[in-house]
mmCIF file of C-alpha atoms in Angstrom:
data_model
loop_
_atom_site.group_PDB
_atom_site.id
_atom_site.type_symbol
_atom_site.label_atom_id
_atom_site.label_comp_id
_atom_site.label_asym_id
_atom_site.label_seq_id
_atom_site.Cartn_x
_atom_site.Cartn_y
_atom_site.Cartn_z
ATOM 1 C CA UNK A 14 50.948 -0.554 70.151
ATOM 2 C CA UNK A 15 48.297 -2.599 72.629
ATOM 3 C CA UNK A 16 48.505 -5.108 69.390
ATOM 4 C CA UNK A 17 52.156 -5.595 69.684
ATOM 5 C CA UNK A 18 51.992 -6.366 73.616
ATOM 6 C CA UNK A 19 49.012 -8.692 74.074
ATOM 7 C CA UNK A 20 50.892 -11.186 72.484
ATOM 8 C CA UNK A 21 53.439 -11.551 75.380
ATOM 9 C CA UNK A 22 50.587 -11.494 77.886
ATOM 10 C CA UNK A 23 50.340 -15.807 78.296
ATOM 11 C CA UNK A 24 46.527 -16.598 78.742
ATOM 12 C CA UNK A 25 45.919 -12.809 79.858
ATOM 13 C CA UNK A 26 47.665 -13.335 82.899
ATOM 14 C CA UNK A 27 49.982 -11.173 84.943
ATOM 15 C CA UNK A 28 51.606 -10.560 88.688
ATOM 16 C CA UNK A 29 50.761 -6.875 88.381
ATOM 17 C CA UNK A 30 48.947 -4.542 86.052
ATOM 18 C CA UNK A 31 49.982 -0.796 87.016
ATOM 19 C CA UNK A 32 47.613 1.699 84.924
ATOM 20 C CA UNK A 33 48.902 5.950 85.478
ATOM 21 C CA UNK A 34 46.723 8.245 83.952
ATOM 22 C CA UNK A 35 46.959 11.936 83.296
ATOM 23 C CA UNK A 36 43.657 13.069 82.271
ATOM 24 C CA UNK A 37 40.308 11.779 81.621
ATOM 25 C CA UNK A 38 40.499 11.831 78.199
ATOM 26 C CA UNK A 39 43.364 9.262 77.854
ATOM 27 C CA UNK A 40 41.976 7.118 80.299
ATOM 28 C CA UNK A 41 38.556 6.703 78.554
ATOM 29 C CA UNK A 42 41.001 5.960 75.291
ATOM 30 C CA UNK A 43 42.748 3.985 76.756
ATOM 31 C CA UNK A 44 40.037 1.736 78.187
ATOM 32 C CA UNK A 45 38.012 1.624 74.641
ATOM 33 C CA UNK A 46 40.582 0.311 72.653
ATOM 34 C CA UNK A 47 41.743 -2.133 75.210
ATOM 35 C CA UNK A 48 38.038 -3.697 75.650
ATOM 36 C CA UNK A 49 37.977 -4.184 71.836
ATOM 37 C CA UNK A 50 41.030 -6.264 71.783
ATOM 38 C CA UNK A 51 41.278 -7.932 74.469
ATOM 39 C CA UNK A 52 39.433 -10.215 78.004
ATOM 40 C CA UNK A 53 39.877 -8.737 80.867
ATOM 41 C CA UNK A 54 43.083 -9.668 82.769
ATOM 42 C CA UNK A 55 43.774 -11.678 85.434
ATOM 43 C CA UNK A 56 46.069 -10.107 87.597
ATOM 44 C CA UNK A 57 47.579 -10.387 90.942
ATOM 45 C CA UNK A 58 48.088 -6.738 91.907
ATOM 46 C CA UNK A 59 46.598 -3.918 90.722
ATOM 47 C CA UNK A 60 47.929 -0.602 90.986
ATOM 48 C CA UNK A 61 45.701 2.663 89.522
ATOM 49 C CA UNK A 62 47.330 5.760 89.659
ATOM 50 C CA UNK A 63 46.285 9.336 88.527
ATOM 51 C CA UNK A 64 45.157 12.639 88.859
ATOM 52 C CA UNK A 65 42.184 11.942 89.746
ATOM 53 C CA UNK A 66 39.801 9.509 91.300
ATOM 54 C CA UNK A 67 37.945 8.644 88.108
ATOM 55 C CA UNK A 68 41.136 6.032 87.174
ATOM 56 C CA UNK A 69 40.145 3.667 89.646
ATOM 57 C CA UNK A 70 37.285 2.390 87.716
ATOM 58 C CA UNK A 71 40.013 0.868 85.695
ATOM 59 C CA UNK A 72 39.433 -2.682 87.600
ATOM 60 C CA UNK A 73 35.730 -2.708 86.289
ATOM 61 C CA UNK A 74 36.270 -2.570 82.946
ATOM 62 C CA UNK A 75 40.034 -4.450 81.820
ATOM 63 C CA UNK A 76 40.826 -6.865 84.797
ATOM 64 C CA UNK A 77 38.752 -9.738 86.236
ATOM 65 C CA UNK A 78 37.706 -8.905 89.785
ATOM 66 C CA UNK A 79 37.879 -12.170 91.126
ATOM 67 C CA UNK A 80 41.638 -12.423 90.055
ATOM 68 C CA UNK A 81 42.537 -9.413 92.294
ATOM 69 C CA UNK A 82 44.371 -10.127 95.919
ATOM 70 C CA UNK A 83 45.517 -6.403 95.795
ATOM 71 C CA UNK A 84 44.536 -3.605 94.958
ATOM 72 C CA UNK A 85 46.348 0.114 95.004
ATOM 73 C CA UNK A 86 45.159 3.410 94.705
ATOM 74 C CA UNK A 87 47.827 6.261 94.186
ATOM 75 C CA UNK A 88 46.095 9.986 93.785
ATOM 76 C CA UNK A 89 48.710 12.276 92.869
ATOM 77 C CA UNK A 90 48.084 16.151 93.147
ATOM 78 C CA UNK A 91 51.226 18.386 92.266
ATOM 79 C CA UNK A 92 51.943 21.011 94.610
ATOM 80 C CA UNK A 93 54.844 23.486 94.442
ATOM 81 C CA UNK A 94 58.557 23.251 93.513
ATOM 82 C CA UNK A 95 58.188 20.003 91.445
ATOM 83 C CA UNK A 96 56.741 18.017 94.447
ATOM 84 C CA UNK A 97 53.824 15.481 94.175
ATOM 85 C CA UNK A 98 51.727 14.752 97.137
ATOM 86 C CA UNK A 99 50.299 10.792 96.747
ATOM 87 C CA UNK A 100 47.498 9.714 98.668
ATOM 88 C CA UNK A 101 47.624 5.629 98.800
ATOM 89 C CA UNK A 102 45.223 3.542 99.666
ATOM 90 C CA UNK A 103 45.856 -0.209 99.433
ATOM 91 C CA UNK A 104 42.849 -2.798 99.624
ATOM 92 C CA UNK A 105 43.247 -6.401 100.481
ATOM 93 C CA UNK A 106 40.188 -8.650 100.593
ATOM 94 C CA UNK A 107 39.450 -10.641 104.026
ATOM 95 C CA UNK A 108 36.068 -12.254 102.876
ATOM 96 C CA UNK A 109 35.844 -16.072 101.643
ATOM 97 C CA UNK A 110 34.911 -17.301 97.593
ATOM 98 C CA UNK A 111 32.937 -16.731 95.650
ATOM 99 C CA UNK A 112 32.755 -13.136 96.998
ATOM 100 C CA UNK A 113 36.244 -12.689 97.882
ATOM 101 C CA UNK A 114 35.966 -8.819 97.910
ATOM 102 C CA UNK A 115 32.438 -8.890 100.183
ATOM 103 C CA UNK A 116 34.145 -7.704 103.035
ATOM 104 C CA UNK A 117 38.328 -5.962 102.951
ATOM 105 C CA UNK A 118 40.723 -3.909 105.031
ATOM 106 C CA UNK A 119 41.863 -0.733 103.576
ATOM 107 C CA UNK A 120 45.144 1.219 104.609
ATOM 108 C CA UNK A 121 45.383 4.662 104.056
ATOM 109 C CA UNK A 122 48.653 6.832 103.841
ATOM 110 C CA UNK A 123 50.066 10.116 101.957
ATOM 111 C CA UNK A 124 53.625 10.498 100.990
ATOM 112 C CA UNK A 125 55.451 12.657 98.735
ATOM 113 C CA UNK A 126 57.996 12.400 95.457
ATOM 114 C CA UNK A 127 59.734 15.015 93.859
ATOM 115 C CA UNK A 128 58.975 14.701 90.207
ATOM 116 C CA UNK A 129 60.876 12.624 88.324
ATOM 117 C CA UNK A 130 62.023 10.475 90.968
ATOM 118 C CA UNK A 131 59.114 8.908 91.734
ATOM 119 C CA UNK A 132 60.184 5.706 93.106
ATOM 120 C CA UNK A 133 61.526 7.717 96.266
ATOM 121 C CA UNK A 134 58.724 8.085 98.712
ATOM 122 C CA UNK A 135 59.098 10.560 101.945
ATOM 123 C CA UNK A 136 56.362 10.843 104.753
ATOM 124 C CA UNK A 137 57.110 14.471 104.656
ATOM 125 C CA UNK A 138 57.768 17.308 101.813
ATOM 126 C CA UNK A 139 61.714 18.189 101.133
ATOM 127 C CA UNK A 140 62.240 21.751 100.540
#
């Protein structure tokens, strides 16, 4: 499938590269076969979400790090009655080339989804 998509990808750019992950082992696949087949991205924005903390190392190893002007964390934890609890933390760099990312500002925020309709955020849980 990654075959039939890299073509579209012009010079291995793109505005935003959103990775969600559900468990280790997919995100470990995931990473190997990309690395085989392809540079790492530029990209714009990059948004890692998952269960975990352990997809944020997604940057390292499939995206240039100089490319990045954004960069978003989502860590999703289910909790009960279909909701999701999302702890976001969104990283912009303040520092000047050639170590853009030497020194950033970090905002930190939690809202919740229920699931399946995850492109409605609320700052608190609906019952």
């Amino acid at each position: 499938m990654l075959d039939d998509v890299l073509p579209f990808i012009h010079d291995y750019r793109l505005n935003t590269f959103s990775a969600k992950f559900y468990d280790y082992l997919s995100n470990i696949t995931f990473h190997d076969v990309f690395q085989e087949r392809s540079p790492p991205l530029k990209v714009h924005t990059l948004i890692c979400k998952g269960f975990q903390r352990g997809t944020w190392f997604v940057e390292q190893r499939l995206v240039d790090w100089v490319s990045i002007r954004l960069r978003e964390y989502h860590v999703l934890e289910k909790q009960a009655d279909d909701i999701v609890k999302v702890k976001f933390r969104i990283v912009v760099p303040t520092g000047a080339m050639p170590n853009l990312w030497h020194t950033y500002t970090a905002i930190d925020s939690i809202k919740y989804f229920r699931e399946g309709q995850e492109d409605i955020y609320v700052d608190e849980p609906f019952r």
